[in-house]
Amino acid sequence: MQAQQRRQPMERIQPGLPSEWYFDPGIFEREMEAIWTREWLYVGRSEEVAERRDYKVVSIGDERIVLARDLEGRLRAFHNTCRHRGSILCTEDRGSFEGGSIVCPYHAWTYSLDGRLIATPHQLESADFDMGDYSLYGVAAGEWGGFMFVNLAGEDAEPLESTLDNVPERFANFRTERLKVGVSETYEMNVNWKVFWENFSECFHCPSVHPELSKVVPIFGQGLLSELDLPPSLRPNREIEVDPATGRSKPVLGEGMVTWTMDGTTDVPYFPDLTDEEKALGHSFAVIRPSWFVAFHPDFLRVGQITARGPERTDLIVEWLFQESVLADREFDAREHVSLGILITEQDAQVCEYNQQGLRSNRHANGVLAPQEYGVASIHDWVRERLGEA
């Protein structure tokens, strides 16, 4: 059973995960096996493998995975390993299978784009050899809204739709499949992947680390995620809107602010199909652990791709998506428009590395969670459940 998502402040202080869980190679290997090879992982935008025969190679732990668009336009995924003697198939990170098949560069075993072995040139006849027994090692692949996902569990993976849950319904009006990447930044962080997610899941750090963001979202400036986190006596004298999808109040932007820019304003056209409520909200989030988050704003999206590289190494790619017509305007400076998001990410990367460095102390057995860090507690519950230590 999946760990219950915590959605409100805890009534008492709670211990965090053991410190060694953030740097011990044995724990990391357990997480790779129990989480990173069993969950749906975000691996990029569909526009990266847009045309039939296009491919892209991604790394997940020690595995190299080939994403390919087959001749019917369907997204496929395979381990980058020939079934003959294990050679890699794709020697470049991106390209196109011009001949409509995948040919091993070593002995030229040839596969269709749906993974079937279709030719073994120069091989002598053998009565006990059946091509049907040597298809590529399959990986589950799926798409939603222009986002690509894979699951190394293959045929044993639960449907992507189950993992996405209500995300497609909640954010249908953003028409994410039509959007294009305007800005992309890559951060190589010397942190355990859980440190990143813990930081993402609380705003206790926001007043000191993100003063610029705290002006745009005032409740963040109080170290809280939601107005419902305030004691009843300190809550505003108005009805607090609760998002039924998350069970939390909808954080209110500062007066006169509409989106996440340095001054909270925008001259970028809103996504055309948004409701008045979606426009007024200014921001909302979707998360699929352990590798994907999206911040939805009325004029752009901020998309994060998290990849665990080692016990103390995590890669983060952040992309900002816009309408094609906006990016086509030569006067538009996309990077300037998302400068707040770039600053926030740089600030987070820095404090996450501070956090990681301190965890190595022999005296620090585990951290402690303050009541408003219920999002961090949910991360810990989820990891423990996945590792069978709930």
PDB file of N, CA and C in Angstrom, residues 38-105:
ATOM      1  N   ARG A  38      11.458   0.915 -10.809  1.00  0.00           N
ATOM      2  CA  ARG A  38      10.074   0.449 -10.702  1.00  0.00           C
ATOM      3  C   ARG A  38       9.039   1.550 -10.891  1.00  0.00           C
ATOM      4  N   GLU A  39       9.457   2.803 -10.765  1.00  0.00           N
ATOM      5  CA  GLU A  39       8.535   3.925 -10.912  1.00  0.00           C
ATOM      6  C   GLU A  39       8.608   4.480 -12.332  1.00  0.00           C
ATOM      7  N   TRP A  40       7.556   5.181 -12.747  1.00  0.00           N
ATOM      8  CA  TRP A  40       7.584   5.905 -14.024  1.00  0.00           C
ATOM      9  C   TRP A  40       8.496   7.114 -13.873  1.00  0.00           C
ATOM     10  N   LEU A  41       9.414   7.267 -14.812  1.00  0.00           N
ATOM     11  CA  LEU A  41      10.408   8.327 -14.772  1.00  0.00           C
ATOM     12  C   LEU A  41      10.243   9.254 -15.968  1.00  0.00           C
ATOM     13  N   TYR A  42      10.340  10.542 -15.707  1.00  0.00           N
ATOM     14  CA  TYR A  42      10.266  11.527 -16.780  1.00  0.00           C
ATOM     15  C   TYR A  42      11.609  11.585 -17.507  1.00  0.00           C
ATOM     16  N   VAL A  43      11.574  11.543 -18.841  1.00  0.00           N
ATOM     17  CA  VAL A  43      12.815  11.505 -19.618  1.00  0.00           C
ATOM     18  C   VAL A  43      12.878  12.565 -20.717  1.00  0.00           C
ATOM     19  N   GLY A  44      11.988  13.548 -20.704  1.00  0.00           N
ATOM     20  CA  GLY A  44      12.103  14.643 -21.660  1.00  0.00           C
ATOM     21  C   GLY A  44      10.820  14.917 -22.427  1.00  0.00           C
ATOM     22  N   ARG A  45      10.887  15.944 -23.248  1.00  0.00           N
ATOM     23  CA  ARG A  45       9.739  16.361 -24.035  1.00  0.00           C
ATOM     24  C   ARG A  45       9.641  15.552 -25.321  1.00  0.00           C
ATOM     25  N   SER A  46       8.416  15.321 -25.739  1.00  0.00           N
ATOM     26  CA  SER A  46       8.174  14.555 -26.964  1.00  0.00           C
ATOM     27  C   SER A  46       8.804  15.199 -28.185  1.00  0.00           C
ATOM     28  N   GLU A  47       8.980  16.513 -28.163  1.00  0.00           N
ATOM     29  CA  GLU A  47       9.583  17.199 -29.304  1.00  0.00           C
ATOM     30  C   GLU A  47      11.031  16.750 -29.540  1.00  0.00           C
ATOM     31  N   GLU A  48      11.657  16.105 -28.527  1.00  0.00           N
ATOM     32  CA  GLU A  48      13.018  15.600 -28.698  1.00  0.00           C
ATOM     33  C   GLU A  48      13.051  14.338 -29.557  1.00  0.00           C
ATOM     34  N   VAL A  49      11.938  13.618 -29.626  1.00  0.00           N
ATOM     35  CA  VAL A  49      11.820  12.428 -30.476  1.00  0.00           C
ATOM     36  C   VAL A  49      10.551  12.632 -31.293  1.00  0.00           C
ATOM     37  N   ALA A  50      10.561  13.657 -32.113  1.00  0.00           N
ATOM     38  CA  ALA A  50       9.322  14.141 -32.738  1.00  0.00           C
ATOM     39  C   ALA A  50       8.885  13.336 -33.942  1.00  0.00           C
ATOM     40  N   GLU A  51       9.837  12.897 -34.754  1.00  0.00           N
ATOM     41  CA  GLU A  51       9.507  12.279 -36.029  1.00  0.00           C
ATOM     42  C   GLU A  51       9.726  10.772 -35.990  1.00  0.00           C
ATOM     43  N   ARG A  52       9.020  10.072 -36.855  1.00  0.00           N
ATOM     44  CA  ARG A  52       9.251   8.637 -37.013  1.00  0.00           C
ATOM     45  C   ARG A  52      10.730   8.381 -37.281  1.00  0.00           C
ATOM     46  N   ARG A  53      11.283   7.366 -36.639  1.00  0.00           N
ATOM     47  CA  ARG A  53      12.681   6.943 -36.729  1.00  0.00           C
ATOM     48  C   ARG A  53      13.610   7.729 -35.805  1.00  0.00           C
ATOM     49  N   ASP A  54      13.165   8.846 -35.216  1.00  0.00           N
ATOM     50  CA  ASP A  54      14.014   9.603 -34.293  1.00  0.00           C
ATOM     51  C   ASP A  54      14.288   8.788 -33.039  1.00  0.00           C
ATOM     52  N   TYR A  55      15.462   9.011 -32.434  1.00  0.00           N
ATOM     53  CA  TYR A  55      15.755   8.348 -31.161  1.00  0.00           C
ATOM     54  C   TYR A  55      16.545   9.269 -30.237  1.00  0.00           C
ATOM     55  N   LYS A  56      16.508   8.916 -28.967  1.00  0.00           N
ATOM     56  CA  LYS A  56      17.256   9.603 -27.924  1.00  0.00           C
ATOM     57  C   LYS A  56      17.682   8.554 -26.908  1.00  0.00           C
ATOM     58  N   VAL A  57      18.915   8.654 -26.397  1.00  0.00           N
ATOM     59  CA  VAL A  57      19.418   7.723 -25.390  1.00  0.00           C
ATOM     60  C   VAL A  57      19.486   8.442 -24.051  1.00  0.00           C
ATOM     61  N   VAL A  58      18.934   7.819 -23.002  1.00  0.00           N
ATOM     62  CA  VAL A  58      18.948   8.394 -21.656  1.00  0.00           C
ATOM     63  C   VAL A  58      19.586   7.397 -20.694  1.00  0.00           C
ATOM     64  N   SER A  59      20.117   7.914 -19.592  1.00  0.00           N
ATOM     65  CA  SER A  59      20.737   7.075 -18.569  1.00  0.00           C
ATOM     66  C   SER A  59      19.862   7.036 -17.326  1.00  0.00           C
ATOM     67  N   ILE A  60      19.670   5.840 -16.782  1.00  0.00           N
ATOM     68  CA  ILE A  60      18.977   5.643 -15.510  1.00  0.00           C
ATOM     69  C   ILE A  60      19.851   4.705 -14.702  1.00  0.00           C
ATOM     70  N   GLY A  61      20.551   5.246 -13.712  1.00  0.00           N
ATOM     71  CA  GLY A  61      21.528   4.444 -12.990  1.00  0.00           C
ATOM     72  C   GLY A  61      22.580   3.949 -13.959  1.00  0.00           C
ATOM     73  N   ASP A  62      22.846   2.651 -13.946  1.00  0.00           N
ATOM     74  CA  ASP A  62      23.817   2.058 -14.861  1.00  0.00           C
ATOM     75  C   ASP A  62      23.202   1.673 -16.203  1.00  0.00           C
ATOM     76  N   GLU A  63      21.914   1.880 -16.354  1.00  0.00           N
ATOM     77  CA  GLU A  63      21.229   1.467 -17.579  1.00  0.00           C
ATOM     78  C   GLU A  63      21.198   2.596 -18.600  1.00  0.00           C
ATOM     79  N   ARG A  64      21.369   2.222 -19.863  1.00  0.00           N
ATOM     80  CA  ARG A  64      21.208   3.163 -20.970  1.00  0.00           C
ATOM     81  C   ARG A  64      19.980   2.730 -21.749  1.00  0.00           C
ATOM     82  N   ILE A  65      19.056   3.654 -21.923  1.00  0.00           N
ATOM     83  CA  ILE A  65      17.759   3.351 -22.536  1.00  0.00           C
ATOM     84  C   ILE A  65      17.604   4.131 -23.837  1.00  0.00           C
ATOM     85  N   VAL A  66      17.167   3.417 -24.882  1.00  0.00           N
ATOM     86  CA  VAL A  66      16.896   4.044 -26.174  1.00  0.00           C
ATOM     87  C   VAL A  66      15.409   4.348 -26.282  1.00  0.00           C
ATOM     88  N   LEU A  67      15.079   5.623 -26.482  1.00  0.00           N
ATOM     89  CA  LEU A  67      13.719   6.047 -26.794  1.00  0.00           C
ATOM     90  C   LEU A  67      13.627   6.223 -28.300  1.00  0.00           C
ATOM     91  N   ALA A  68      12.650   5.610 -28.929  1.00  0.00           N
ATOM     92  CA  ALA A  68      12.544   5.686 -30.391  1.00  0.00           C
ATOM     93  C   ALA A  68      11.098   5.865 -30.815  1.00  0.00           C
ATOM     94  N   ARG A  69      10.908   6.608 -31.901  1.00  0.00           N
ATOM     95  CA  ARG A  69       9.582   6.780 -32.498  1.00  0.00           C
ATOM     96  C   ARG A  69       9.472   5.770 -33.648  1.00  0.00           C
ATOM     97  N   ASP A  70       8.544   4.790 -33.506  1.00  0.00           N
ATOM     98  CA  ASP A  70       8.474   3.742 -34.521  1.00  0.00           C
ATOM     99  C   ASP A  70       7.792   4.250 -35.800  1.00  0.00           C
ATOM    100  N   LEU A  71       7.614   3.374 -36.763  1.00  0.00           N
ATOM    101  CA  LEU A  71       7.100   3.784 -38.071  1.00  0.00           C
ATOM    102  C   LEU A  71       5.635   4.183 -38.024  1.00  0.00           C
ATOM    103  N   GLU A  72       4.939   3.833 -36.940  1.00  0.00           N
ATOM    104  CA  GLU A  72       3.544   4.271 -36.762  1.00  0.00           C
ATOM    105  C   GLU A  72       3.453   5.515 -35.887  1.00  0.00           C
ATOM    106  N   GLY A  73       4.592   6.009 -35.446  1.00  0.00           N
ATOM    107  CA  GLY A  73       4.608   7.211 -34.625  1.00  0.00           C
ATOM    108  C   GLY A  73       4.490   6.942 -33.140  1.00  0.00           C
ATOM    109  N   ARG A  74       4.515   5.671 -32.745  1.00  0.00           N
ATOM    110  CA  ARG A  74       4.393   5.322 -31.337  1.00  0.00           C
ATOM    111  C   ARG A  74       5.753   5.394 -30.659  1.00  0.00           C
ATOM    112  N   LEU A  75       5.771   5.871 -29.398  1.00  0.00           N
ATOM    113  CA  LEU A  75       7.006   5.932 -28.627  1.00  0.00           C
ATOM    114  C   LEU A  75       7.349   4.542 -28.103  1.00  0.00           C
ATOM    115  N   ARG A  76       8.589   4.117 -28.333  1.00  0.00           N
ATOM    116  CA  ARG A  76       9.083   2.827 -27.859  1.00  0.00           C
ATOM    117  C   ARG A  76      10.321   3.067 -26.994  1.00  0.00           C
ATOM    118  N   ALA A  77      10.658   2.073 -26.165  1.00  0.00           N
ATOM    119  CA  ALA A  77      11.866   2.179 -25.340  1.00  0.00           C
ATOM    120  C   ALA A  77      12.476   0.798 -25.148  1.00  0.00           C
ATOM    121  N   PHE A  78      13.814   0.753 -25.213  1.00  0.00           N
ATOM    122  CA  PHE A  78      14.550  -0.501 -25.070  1.00  0.00           C
ATOM    123  C   PHE A  78      15.864  -0.224 -24.339  1.00  0.00           C
ATOM    124  N   HIS A  79      16.396  -1.271 -23.721  1.00  0.00           N
ATOM    125  CA  HIS A  79      17.756  -1.176 -23.220  1.00  0.00           C
ATOM    126  C   HIS A  79      18.704  -1.080 -24.420  1.00  0.00           C
ATOM    127  N   ASN A  80      19.726  -0.266 -24.287  1.00  0.00           N
ATOM    128  CA  ASN A  80      20.674  -0.038 -25.371  1.00  0.00           C
ATOM    129  C   ASN A  80      21.689  -1.183 -25.434  1.00  0.00           C
ATOM    130  N   THR A  81      21.172  -2.389 -25.620  1.00  0.00           N
ATOM    131  CA  THR A  81      21.990  -3.603 -25.554  1.00  0.00           C
ATOM    132  C   THR A  81      21.524  -4.593 -26.610  1.00  0.00           C
ATOM    133  N   CYS A  82      22.449  -5.034 -27.446  1.00  0.00           N
ATOM    134  CA  CYS A  82      22.134  -6.046 -28.454  1.00  0.00           C
ATOM    135  C   CYS A  82      21.969  -7.403 -27.797  1.00  0.00           C
ATOM    136  N   ARG A  83      21.021  -8.190 -28.290  1.00  0.00           N
ATOM    137  CA  ARG A  83      20.759  -9.505 -27.729  1.00  0.00           C
ATOM    138  C   ARG A  83      21.809 -10.549 -28.132  1.00  0.00           C
ATOM    139  N   HIS A  84      22.713 -10.202 -29.019  1.00  0.00           N
ATOM    140  CA  HIS A  84      23.727 -11.152 -29.450  1.00  0.00           C
ATOM    141  C   HIS A  84      24.781 -11.335 -28.356  1.00  0.00           C
ATOM    142  N   ARG A  85      25.683 -10.372 -28.212  1.00  0.00           N
ATOM    143  CA  ARG A  85      26.716 -10.477 -27.184  1.00  0.00           C
ATOM    144  C   ARG A  85      26.821  -9.205 -26.355  1.00  0.00           C
ATOM    145  N   GLY A  86      25.768  -8.398 -26.399  1.00  0.00           N
ATOM    146  CA  GLY A  86      25.689  -7.291 -25.450  1.00  0.00           C
ATOM    147  C   GLY A  86      26.247  -5.963 -25.886  1.00  0.00           C
ATOM    148  N   SER A  87      26.627  -5.805 -27.132  1.00  0.00           N
ATOM    149  CA  SER A  87      27.133  -4.512 -27.584  1.00  0.00           C
ATOM    150  C   SER A  87      26.052  -3.440 -27.444  1.00  0.00           C
ATOM    151  N   ILE A  88      26.483  -2.187 -27.273  1.00  0.00           N
ATOM    152  CA  ILE A  88      25.504  -1.106 -27.351  1.00  0.00           C
ATOM    153  C   ILE A  88      25.003  -1.015 -28.789  1.00  0.00           C
ATOM    154  N   LEU A  89      23.805  -0.487 -28.950  1.00  0.00           N
ATOM    155  CA  LEU A  89      23.188  -0.340 -30.270  1.00  0.00           C
ATOM    156  C   LEU A  89      23.383   1.064 -30.816  1.00  0.00           C
ATOM    157  N   CYS A  90      23.130   2.060 -29.978  1.00  0.00           N
ATOM    158  CA  CYS A  90      23.251   3.459 -30.393  1.00  0.00           C
ATOM    159  C   CYS A  90      24.529   4.041 -29.811  1.00  0.00           C
ATOM    160  N   THR A  91      25.415   4.514 -30.665  1.00  0.00           N
ATOM    161  CA  THR A  91      26.673   5.091 -30.213  1.00  0.00           C
ATOM    162  C   THR A  91      26.581   6.598 -30.017  1.00  0.00           C
ATOM    163  N   GLU A  92      25.508   7.216 -30.484  1.00  0.00           N
ATOM    164  CA  GLU A  92      25.256   8.648 -30.301  1.00  0.00           C
ATOM    165  C   GLU A  92      24.053   8.828 -29.396  1.00  0.00           C
ATOM    166  N   ASP A  93      24.004   9.962 -28.682  1.00  0.00           N
ATOM    167  CA  ASP A  93      22.899  10.213 -27.760  1.00  0.00           C
ATOM    168  C   ASP A  93      21.594  10.531 -28.473  1.00  0.00           C
ATOM    169  N   ARG A  94      21.685  11.036 -29.698  1.00  0.00           N
ATOM    170  CA  ARG A  94      20.483  11.361 -30.468  1.00  0.00           C
ATOM    171  C   ARG A  94      20.739  11.114 -31.940  1.00  0.00           C
ATOM    172  N   GLY A  95      19.656  10.856 -32.656  1.00  0.00           N
ATOM    173  CA  GLY A  95      19.810  10.655 -34.084  1.00  0.00           C
ATOM    174  C   GLY A  95      18.534  10.143 -34.705  1.00  0.00           C
ATOM    175  N   SER A  96      18.670   9.511 -35.864  1.00  0.00           N
ATOM    176  CA  SER A  96      17.523   8.966 -36.573  1.00  0.00           C
ATOM    177  C   SER A  96      17.927   7.632 -37.198  1.00  0.00           C
ATOM    178  N   PHE A  97      17.059   6.635 -37.069  1.00  0.00           N
ATOM    179  CA  PHE A  97      17.275   5.350 -37.716  1.00  0.00           C
ATOM    180  C   PHE A  97      16.789   5.481 -39.163  1.00  0.00           C
ATOM    181  N   GLU A  98      17.641   5.988 -40.013  1.00  0.00           N
ATOM    182  CA  GLU A  98      17.238   6.359 -41.362  1.00  0.00           C
ATOM    183  C   GLU A  98      16.650   5.187 -42.150  1.00  0.00           C
ATOM    184  N   GLY A  99      17.202   3.994 -41.939  1.00  0.00           N
ATOM    185  CA  GLY A  99      16.702   2.839 -42.677  1.00  0.00           C
ATOM    186  C   GLY A  99      15.460   2.216 -42.079  1.00  0.00           C
ATOM    187  N   GLY A 100      14.969   2.787 -40.993  1.00  0.00           N
ATOM    188  CA  GLY A 100      13.759   2.251 -40.364  1.00  0.00           C
ATOM    189  C   GLY A 100      14.006   1.029 -39.511  1.00  0.00           C
ATOM    190  N   SER A 101      15.262   0.768 -39.155  1.00  0.00           N
ATOM    191  CA  SER A 101      15.586  -0.368 -38.286  1.00  0.00           C
ATOM    192  C   SER A 101      16.787  -0.007 -37.420  1.00  0.00           C
ATOM    193  N   ILE A 102      17.031  -0.813 -36.391  1.00  0.00           N
ATOM    194  CA  ILE A 102      18.147  -0.609 -35.463  1.00  0.00           C
ATOM    195  C   ILE A 102      19.194  -1.675 -35.781  1.00  0.00           C
ATOM    196  N   VAL A 103      20.377  -1.241 -36.161  1.00  0.00           N
ATOM    197  CA  VAL A 103      21.430  -2.177 -36.564  1.00  0.00           C
ATOM    198  C   VAL A 103      22.581  -2.110 -35.562  1.00  0.00           C
ATOM    199  N   CYS A 104      22.920  -3.246 -34.965  1.00  0.00           N
ATOM    200  CA  CYS A 104      24.031  -3.299 -34.026  1.00  0.00           C
ATOM    201  C   CYS A 104      25.331  -2.972 -34.757  1.00  0.00           C
ATOM    202  N   PRO A 105      26.157  -2.062 -34.207  1.00  0.00           N
ATOM    203  CA  PRO A 105      27.388  -1.674 -34.898  1.00  0.00           C
ATOM    204  C   PRO A 105      28.474  -2.748 -34.865  1.00  0.00           C
TER     205      PRO A 105
END
